């Protein structure tokens, strides 16, 4: 009986050890994820005296513990919040940002990007459910590649320097059936009449919040 009990305890102990060995450590980022984040940081131009997040990204620490970064249990970066980081250059060309394939939330709001266009490569972030580019300094036409982010539930493109043609509005929202919140404040939309209203209502069945202040719609 004693032998049997000892064997049982040994077996249970072995199972616990195996479980701990094979279980992912929450918050311990993967090497490739850290490399992508450091490459992103090195490619950005920002005011280090005003930065509260990027300036604290240290290659000697766990990147899942960096300010503005959150990971899943396997160490993949899921959230990147770089709002108010005084970024004014570094997103006009393809960057490692768009190689963060597991990213679900991206916030670049309130930066100073000098009217550069929203990178078309954003379509690569196919797992995004939240995208906030409001008043980040982007300018020009809103790229239709955004319409490929079909998992989006939140989208904020509010910015006085951005514009959207009437046909593009229909294309953009037509592929975002899961969208619940849409903000287009200050975006110049060249659309006359009220057709835009029926376009939005028919294309976005899940929409709960819509803000289009000062869009120039007549």
PDB file of C-alpha atoms in Angstrom:
ATOM      1  CA  UNK A   1       0.000   0.000   0.000  1.00  0.00           C
ATOM      2  CA  UNK A   2       2.839   2.349   0.888  1.00  0.00           C
ATOM      3  CA  UNK A   3       4.581   1.579  -2.403  1.00  0.00           C
ATOM      4  CA  UNK A   4       1.406   2.246  -4.330  1.00  0.00           C
ATOM      5  CA  UNK A   5       0.903   5.588  -2.569  1.00  0.00           C
ATOM      6  CA  UNK A   6       4.518   6.551  -3.215  1.00  0.00           C
ATOM      7  CA  UNK A   7       4.157   5.730  -6.886  1.00  0.00           C
ATOM      8  CA  UNK A   8       0.977   7.772  -7.096  1.00  0.00           C
ATOM      9  CA  UNK A   9       2.635  10.771  -5.467  1.00  0.00           C
ATOM     10  CA  UNK A  10       5.642  10.459  -7.762  1.00  0.00           C
ATOM     11  CA  UNK A  11       3.388  10.292 -10.806  1.00  0.00           C
ATOM     12  CA  UNK A  12       1.438  13.372  -9.697  1.00  0.00           C
ATOM     13  CA  UNK A  13       4.675  15.260  -9.033  1.00  0.00           C
ATOM     14  CA  UNK A  14       5.967  14.351 -12.481  1.00  0.00           C
ATOM     15  CA  UNK A  15       2.739  15.596 -14.098  1.00  0.00           C
ATOM     16  CA  UNK A  16       2.977  18.908 -12.235  1.00  0.00           C
ATOM     17  CA  UNK A  17       6.594  19.380 -13.325  1.00  0.00           C
ATOM     18  CA  UNK A  18       5.746  18.591 -16.951  1.00  0.00           C
ATOM     19  CA  UNK A  19       2.820  21.015 -16.835  1.00  0.00           C
ATOM     20  CA  UNK A  20       5.004  23.816 -15.493  1.00  0.00           C
ATOM     21  CA  UNK A  21       7.696  23.161 -18.077  1.00  0.00           C
ATOM     22  CA  UNK A  22       5.281  23.247 -20.982  1.00  0.00           C
ATOM     23  CA  UNK A  23       3.113  26.124 -19.752  1.00  0.00           C
ATOM     24  CA  UNK A  24       3.863  29.514 -21.325  1.00  0.00           C
ATOM     25  CA  UNK A  25       5.007  32.236 -18.960  1.00  0.00           C
ATOM     26  CA  UNK A  26       2.544  35.102 -19.110  1.00  0.00           C
ATOM     27  CA  UNK A  27       4.198  38.390 -19.941  1.00  0.00           C
ATOM     28  CA  UNK A  28       7.477  36.884 -21.130  1.00  0.00           C
ATOM     29  CA  UNK A  29       7.814  38.168 -24.677  1.00  0.00           C
ATOM     30  CA  UNK A  30       9.306  36.214 -27.528  1.00  0.00           C
ATOM     31  CA  UNK A  31      12.656  37.193 -28.982  1.00  0.00           C
ATOM     32  CA  UNK A  32      11.282  38.012 -32.407  1.00  0.00           C
ATOM     33  CA  UNK A  33       8.594  40.244 -30.871  1.00  0.00           C
ATOM     34  CA  UNK A  34      11.181  42.190 -28.887  1.00  0.00           C
ATOM     35  CA  UNK A  35      13.353  42.559 -31.988  1.00  0.00           C
ATOM     36  CA  UNK A  36      10.420  43.974 -33.974  1.00  0.00           C
ATOM     37  CA  UNK A  37       9.567  46.463 -31.230  1.00  0.00           C
ATOM     38  CA  UNK A  38      13.163  47.640 -30.879  1.00  0.00           C
ATOM     39  CA  UNK A  39      13.441  48.011 -34.652  1.00  0.00           C
ATOM     40  CA  UNK A  40      10.246  50.058 -34.598  1.00  0.00           C
ATOM     41  CA  UNK A  41      11.549  52.302 -31.820  1.00  0.00           C
ATOM     42  CA  UNK A  42      14.888  52.836 -33.561  1.00  0.00           C
ATOM     43  CA  UNK A  43      13.093  53.867 -36.750  1.00  0.00           C
ATOM     44  CA  UNK A  44      10.890  56.456 -35.048  1.00  0.00           C
ATOM     45  CA  UNK A  45      11.811  60.065 -34.392  1.00  0.00           C
ATOM     46  CA  UNK A  46      10.293  61.413 -31.190  1.00  0.00           C
ATOM     47  CA  UNK A  47      11.056  63.821 -28.358  1.00  0.00           C
ATOM     48  CA  UNK A  48      12.680  61.687 -25.672  1.00  0.00           C
ATOM     49  CA  UNK A  49      12.213  64.449 -23.101  1.00  0.00           C
ATOM     50  CA  UNK A  50       8.425  64.229 -23.500  1.00  0.00           C
ATOM     51  CA  UNK A  51       8.035  60.519 -24.215  1.00  0.00           C
ATOM     52  CA  UNK A  52       6.680  58.392 -21.372  1.00  0.00           C
ATOM     53  CA  UNK A  53       6.635  55.022 -23.135  1.00  0.00           C
ATOM     54  CA  UNK A  54       9.140  54.614 -25.969  1.00  0.00           C
ATOM     55  CA  UNK A  55      11.904  56.161 -23.915  1.00  0.00           C
ATOM     56  CA  UNK A  56      11.525  53.349 -21.379  1.00  0.00           C
ATOM     57  CA  UNK A  57      11.792  50.494 -23.856  1.00  0.00           C
ATOM     58  CA  UNK A  58      14.970  48.736 -22.725  1.00  0.00           C
ATOM     59  CA  UNK A  59      16.399  45.722 -24.562  1.00  0.00           C
ATOM     60  CA  UNK A  60      17.507  44.257 -21.231  1.00  0.00           C
ATOM     61  CA  UNK A  61      13.966  43.966 -19.878  1.00  0.00           C
ATOM     62  CA  UNK A  62      10.907  41.910 -20.799  1.00  0.00           C
ATOM     63  CA  UNK A  63       9.165  43.730 -23.648  1.00  0.00           C
ATOM     64  CA  UNK A  64       5.763  42.590 -22.380  1.00  0.00           C
ATOM     65  CA  UNK A  65       6.409  44.800 -19.363  1.00  0.00           C
ATOM     66  CA  UNK A  66       7.235  47.876 -21.427  1.00  0.00           C
ATOM     67  CA  UNK A  67       4.854  50.841 -21.167  1.00  0.00           C
ATOM     68  CA  UNK A  68       2.264  50.720 -23.939  1.00  0.00           C
ATOM     69  CA  UNK A  69       2.803  47.014 -24.665  1.00  0.00           C
ATOM     70  CA  UNK A  70       0.636  44.043 -23.691  1.00  0.00           C
ATOM     71  CA  UNK A  71       1.107  40.395 -24.664  1.00  0.00           C
ATOM     72  CA  UNK A  72      -0.790  37.140 -24.655  1.00  0.00           C
ATOM     73  CA  UNK A  73       0.267  34.118 -22.615  1.00  0.00           C
ATOM     74  CA  UNK A  74       2.630  32.948 -25.335  1.00  0.00           C
ATOM     75  CA  UNK A  75       4.480  36.254 -25.468  1.00  0.00           C
ATOM     76  CA  UNK A  76       2.989  37.651 -28.675  1.00  0.00           C
ATOM     77  CA  UNK A  77       2.375  41.402 -28.687  1.00  0.00           C
ATOM     78  CA  UNK A  78      -1.385  42.036 -28.735  1.00  0.00           C
ATOM     79  CA  UNK A  79      -1.605  45.705 -27.752  1.00  0.00           C
ATOM     80  CA  UNK A  80       0.504  48.690 -28.747  1.00  0.00           C
ATOM     81  CA  UNK A  81      -0.493  52.061 -27.303  1.00  0.00           C
ATOM     82  CA  UNK A  82       1.818  54.831 -28.481  1.00  0.00           C
ATOM     83  CA  UNK A  83      -0.562  57.768 -28.178  1.00  0.00           C
ATOM     84  CA  UNK A  84       0.885  61.133 -27.122  1.00  0.00           C
ATOM     85  CA  UNK A  85       4.471  59.994 -27.741  1.00  0.00           C
ATOM     86  CA  UNK A  86       5.488  63.062 -29.819  1.00  0.00           C
ATOM     87  CA  UNK A  87       6.272  60.825 -32.816  1.00  0.00           C
ATOM     88  CA  UNK A  88       6.888  63.010 -35.868  1.00  0.00           C
ATOM     89  CA  UNK A  89       8.755  60.733 -38.264  1.00  0.00           C
ATOM     90  CA  UNK A  90       9.316  57.062 -39.010  1.00  0.00           C
ATOM     91  CA  UNK A  91       5.980  55.737 -40.246  1.00  0.00           C
ATOM     92  CA  UNK A  92       6.139  57.086 -43.787  1.00  0.00           C
ATOM     93  CA  UNK A  93       8.040  54.004 -44.971  1.00  0.00           C
ATOM     94  CA  UNK A  94       7.354  50.299 -44.314  1.00  0.00           C
ATOM     95  CA  UNK A  95       8.304  49.521 -40.732  1.00  0.00           C
ATOM     96  CA  UNK A  96       8.489  46.516 -38.442  1.00  0.00           C
ATOM     97  CA  UNK A  97       5.193  47.677 -36.944  1.00  0.00           C
ATOM     98  CA  UNK A  98       3.345  45.832 -39.681  1.00  0.00           C
ATOM     99  CA  UNK A  99       5.149  42.587 -38.904  1.00  0.00           C
ATOM    100  CA  UNK A 100       3.458  42.348 -35.496  1.00  0.00           C
ATOM    101  CA  UNK A 101       0.967  39.862 -36.888  1.00  0.00           C
ATOM    102  CA  UNK A 102      -0.781  39.126 -33.587  1.00  0.00           C
ATOM    103  CA  UNK A 103      -1.578  42.767 -32.852  1.00  0.00           C
ATOM    104  CA  UNK A 104      -5.219  43.343 -31.896  1.00  0.00           C
ATOM    105  CA  UNK A 105      -5.095  46.929 -30.658  1.00  0.00           C
ATOM    106  CA  UNK A 106      -3.081  49.821 -32.109  1.00  0.00           C
ATOM    107  CA  UNK A 107      -3.269  53.369 -30.765  1.00  0.00           C
ATOM    108  CA  UNK A 108      -1.174  56.107 -32.405  1.00  0.00           C
ATOM    109  CA  UNK A 109      -3.441  59.027 -31.486  1.00  0.00           C
ATOM    110  CA  UNK A 110      -2.174  62.555 -30.834  1.00  0.00           C
ATOM    111  CA  UNK A 111       1.266  62.422 -32.377  1.00  0.00           C
ATOM    112  CA  UNK A 112       2.886  64.831 -34.849  1.00  0.00           C
ATOM    113  CA  UNK A 113       3.436  62.972 -38.109  1.00  0.00           C
ATOM    114  CA  UNK A 114       3.562  66.018 -40.399  1.00  0.00           C
ATOM    115  CA  UNK A 115       0.722  65.008 -42.732  1.00  0.00           C
ATOM    116  CA  UNK A 116       2.289  61.765 -43.967  1.00  0.00           C
ATOM    117  CA  UNK A 117      -0.171  59.318 -45.472  1.00  0.00           C
ATOM    118  CA  UNK A 118      -1.528  56.434 -43.464  1.00  0.00           C
ATOM    119  CA  UNK A 119       0.751  53.539 -44.498  1.00  0.00           C
ATOM    120  CA  UNK A 120      -0.971  51.149 -46.875  1.00  0.00           C
ATOM    121  CA  UNK A 121       0.834  48.280 -45.174  1.00  0.00           C
ATOM    122  CA  UNK A 122      -1.623  48.575 -42.293  1.00  0.00           C
ATOM    123  CA  UNK A 123      -3.687  45.893 -44.043  1.00  0.00           C
ATOM    124  CA  UNK A 124      -1.121  43.332 -42.855  1.00  0.00           C
ATOM    125  CA  UNK A 125      -2.403  43.678 -39.290  1.00  0.00           C
ATOM    126  CA  UNK A 126      -5.335  41.396 -39.992  1.00  0.00           C
ATOM    127  CA  UNK A 127      -6.077  40.651 -36.331  1.00  0.00           C
ATOM    128  CA  UNK A 128      -6.762  44.266 -35.394  1.00  0.00           C
ATOM    129  CA  UNK A 129     -10.053  44.875 -33.626  1.00  0.00           C
ATOM    130  CA  UNK A 130      -9.147  48.390 -32.418  1.00  0.00           C
ATOM    131  CA  UNK A 131      -7.407  51.091 -34.466  1.00  0.00           C
ATOM    132  CA  UNK A 132      -7.030  54.680 -33.272  1.00  0.00           C
ATOM    133  CA  UNK A 133      -5.171  57.091 -35.566  1.00  0.00           C
ATOM    134  CA  UNK A 134      -7.009  60.217 -34.414  1.00  0.00           C
ATOM    135  CA  UNK A 135      -5.076  63.476 -34.663  1.00  0.00           C
ATOM    136  CA  UNK A 136      -1.832  61.553 -35.099  1.00  0.00           C
ATOM    137  CA  UNK A 137      -0.757  63.918 -37.872  1.00  0.00           C
ATOM    138  CA  UNK A 138      -1.642  61.742 -40.840  1.00  0.00           C
ATOM    139  CA  UNK A 139      -2.807  63.503 -44.002  1.00  0.00           C
ATOM    140  CA  UNK A 140      -4.058  62.945 -47.542  1.00  0.00           C
ATOM    141  CA  UNK A 141      -6.503  60.318 -48.733  1.00  0.00           C
ATOM    142  CA  UNK A 142      -7.484  57.543 -46.397  1.00  0.00           C
ATOM    143  CA  UNK A 143      -6.156  54.316 -47.971  1.00  0.00           C
ATOM    144  CA  UNK A 144      -8.742  51.723 -48.883  1.00  0.00           C
ATOM    145  CA  UNK A 145      -6.419  49.040 -47.536  1.00  0.00           C
ATOM    146  CA  UNK A 146      -8.078  49.777 -44.187  1.00  0.00           C
ATOM    147  CA  UNK A 147     -11.159  48.010 -45.503  1.00  0.00           C
ATOM    148  CA  UNK A 148      -9.223  44.735 -45.341  1.00  0.00           C
ATOM    149  CA  UNK A 149      -9.151  44.900 -41.546  1.00  0.00           C
ATOM    150  CA  UNK A 150     -12.429  43.044 -41.303  1.00  0.00           C
ATOM    151  CA  UNK A 151     -12.177  42.273 -37.572  1.00  0.00           C
ATOM    152  CA  UNK A 152     -12.279  45.934 -36.555  1.00  0.00           C
ATOM    153  CA  UNK A 153     -14.876  46.866 -33.963  1.00  0.00           C
ATOM    154  CA  UNK A 154     -13.409  50.331 -33.227  1.00  0.00           C
ATOM    155  CA  UNK A 155     -12.006  52.784 -35.787  1.00  0.00           C
ATOM    156  CA  UNK A 156     -11.038  56.412 -35.157  1.00  0.00           C
ATOM    157  CA  UNK A 157      -9.580  58.350 -38.094  1.00  0.00           C
ATOM    158  CA  UNK A 158     -10.482  61.829 -36.843  1.00  0.00           C
ATOM    159  CA  UNK A 159      -8.036  64.314 -38.349  1.00  0.00           C
ATOM    160  CA  UNK A 160      -8.400  67.650 -40.092  1.00  0.00           C
ATOM    161  CA  UNK A 161      -5.813  66.760 -42.763  1.00  0.00           C
ATOM    162  CA  UNK A 162      -7.470  63.543 -43.935  1.00  0.00           C
ATOM    163  CA  UNK A 163      -9.999  63.261 -46.734  1.00  0.00           C
ATOM    164  CA  UNK A 164     -12.374  60.638 -48.033  1.00  0.00           C
ATOM    165  CA  UNK A 165     -14.080  60.535 -51.415  1.00  0.00           C
ATOM    166  CA  UNK A 166     -17.753  59.557 -51.465  1.00  0.00           C
ATOM    167  CA  UNK A 167     -17.135  56.283 -53.279  1.00  0.00           C
ATOM    168  CA  UNK A 168     -14.278  55.468 -50.937  1.00  0.00           C
ATOM    169  CA  UNK A 169     -16.513  55.854 -47.902  1.00  0.00           C
ATOM    170  CA  UNK A 170     -18.777  53.154 -49.273  1.00  0.00           C
ATOM    171  CA  UNK A 171     -15.813  50.882 -50.014  1.00  0.00           C
ATOM    172  CA  UNK A 172     -14.305  51.438 -46.590  1.00  0.00           C
ATOM    173  CA  UNK A 173     -17.349  50.644 -44.485  1.00  0.00           C
ATOM    174  CA  UNK A 174     -18.674  47.953 -46.811  1.00  0.00           C
ATOM    175  CA  UNK A 175     -15.999  45.532 -45.645  1.00  0.00           C
ATOM    176  CA  UNK A 176     -16.163  46.285 -41.920  1.00  0.00           C
ATOM    177  CA  UNK A 177     -19.323  44.481 -40.778  1.00  0.00           C
ATOM    178  CA  UNK A 178     -18.155  44.118 -37.168  1.00  0.00           C
ATOM    179  CA  UNK A 179     -17.579  47.827 -36.588  1.00  0.00           C
ATOM    180  CA  UNK A 180     -19.297  49.141 -33.458  1.00  0.00           C
ATOM    181  CA  UNK A 181     -17.668  52.562 -33.133  1.00  0.00           C
ATOM    182  CA  UNK A 182     -16.638  54.856 -35.998  1.00  0.00           C
ATOM    183  CA  UNK A 183     -15.123  58.324 -35.579  1.00  0.00           C
ATOM    184  CA  UNK A 184     -14.440  60.547 -38.583  1.00  0.00           C
ATOM    185  CA  UNK A 185     -14.382  63.982 -36.938  1.00  0.00           C
ATOM    186  CA  UNK A 186     -12.760  66.702 -39.086  1.00  0.00           C
ATOM    187  CA  UNK A 187     -12.181  64.292 -41.993  1.00  0.00           C
ATOM    188  CA  UNK A 188     -13.173  66.006 -45.243  1.00  0.00           C
ATOM    189  CA  UNK A 189     -15.796  63.824 -46.924  1.00  0.00           C
ATOM    190  CA  UNK A 190     -16.819  64.897 -50.432  1.00  0.00           C
ATOM    191  CA  UNK A 191     -20.384  63.681 -50.353  1.00  0.00           C
ATOM    192  CA  UNK A 192     -23.537  65.652 -51.053  1.00  0.00           C
ATOM    193  CA  UNK A 193     -27.008  64.618 -49.993  1.00  0.00           C
ATOM    194  CA  UNK A 194     -28.047  62.084 -47.394  1.00  0.00           C
ATOM    195  CA  UNK A 195     -27.081  58.909 -49.231  1.00  0.00           C
ATOM    196  CA  UNK A 196     -24.116  58.511 -46.902  1.00  0.00           C
ATOM    197  CA  UNK A 197     -26.565  57.821 -44.072  1.00  0.00           C
ATOM    198  CA  UNK A 198     -28.184  54.844 -45.795  1.00  0.00           C
ATOM    199  CA  UNK A 199     -24.742  53.618 -46.872  1.00  0.00           C
ATOM    200  CA  UNK A 200     -23.533  53.521 -43.283  1.00  0.00           C
ATOM    201  CA  UNK A 201     -26.700  52.012 -41.858  1.00  0.00           C
ATOM    202  CA  UNK A 202     -26.836  49.211 -44.423  1.00  0.00           C
ATOM    203  CA  UNK A 203     -23.111  48.424 -44.320  1.00  0.00           C
ATOM    204  CA  UNK A 204     -22.553  48.594 -40.566  1.00  0.00           C
ATOM    205  CA  UNK A 205     -25.267  46.553 -38.823  1.00  0.00           C
ATOM    206  CA  UNK A 206     -23.311  46.439 -35.550  1.00  0.00           C
ATOM    207  CA  UNK A 207     -22.623  50.191 -35.378  1.00  0.00           C
ATOM    208  CA  UNK A 208     -23.474  51.767 -32.031  1.00  0.00           C
ATOM    209  CA  UNK A 209     -21.437  54.990 -32.059  1.00  0.00           C
ATOM    210  CA  UNK A 210     -20.912  57.317 -35.035  1.00  0.00           C
ATOM    211  CA  UNK A 211     -19.174  60.696 -34.851  1.00  0.00           C
ATOM    212  CA  UNK A 212     -18.677  62.830 -37.973  1.00  0.00           C
ATOM    213  CA  UNK A 213     -18.238  66.370 -36.661  1.00  0.00           C
ATOM    214  CA  UNK A 214     -17.143  69.032 -39.161  1.00  0.00           C
ATOM    215  CA  UNK A 215     -16.841  66.625 -42.095  1.00  0.00           C
ATOM    216  CA  UNK A 216     -18.074  69.065 -44.737  1.00  0.00           C
ATOM    217  CA  UNK A 217     -20.998  66.881 -45.770  1.00  0.00           C
ATOM    218  CA  UNK A 218     -23.758  68.954 -47.364  1.00  0.00           C
TER     219      UNK A 218
END
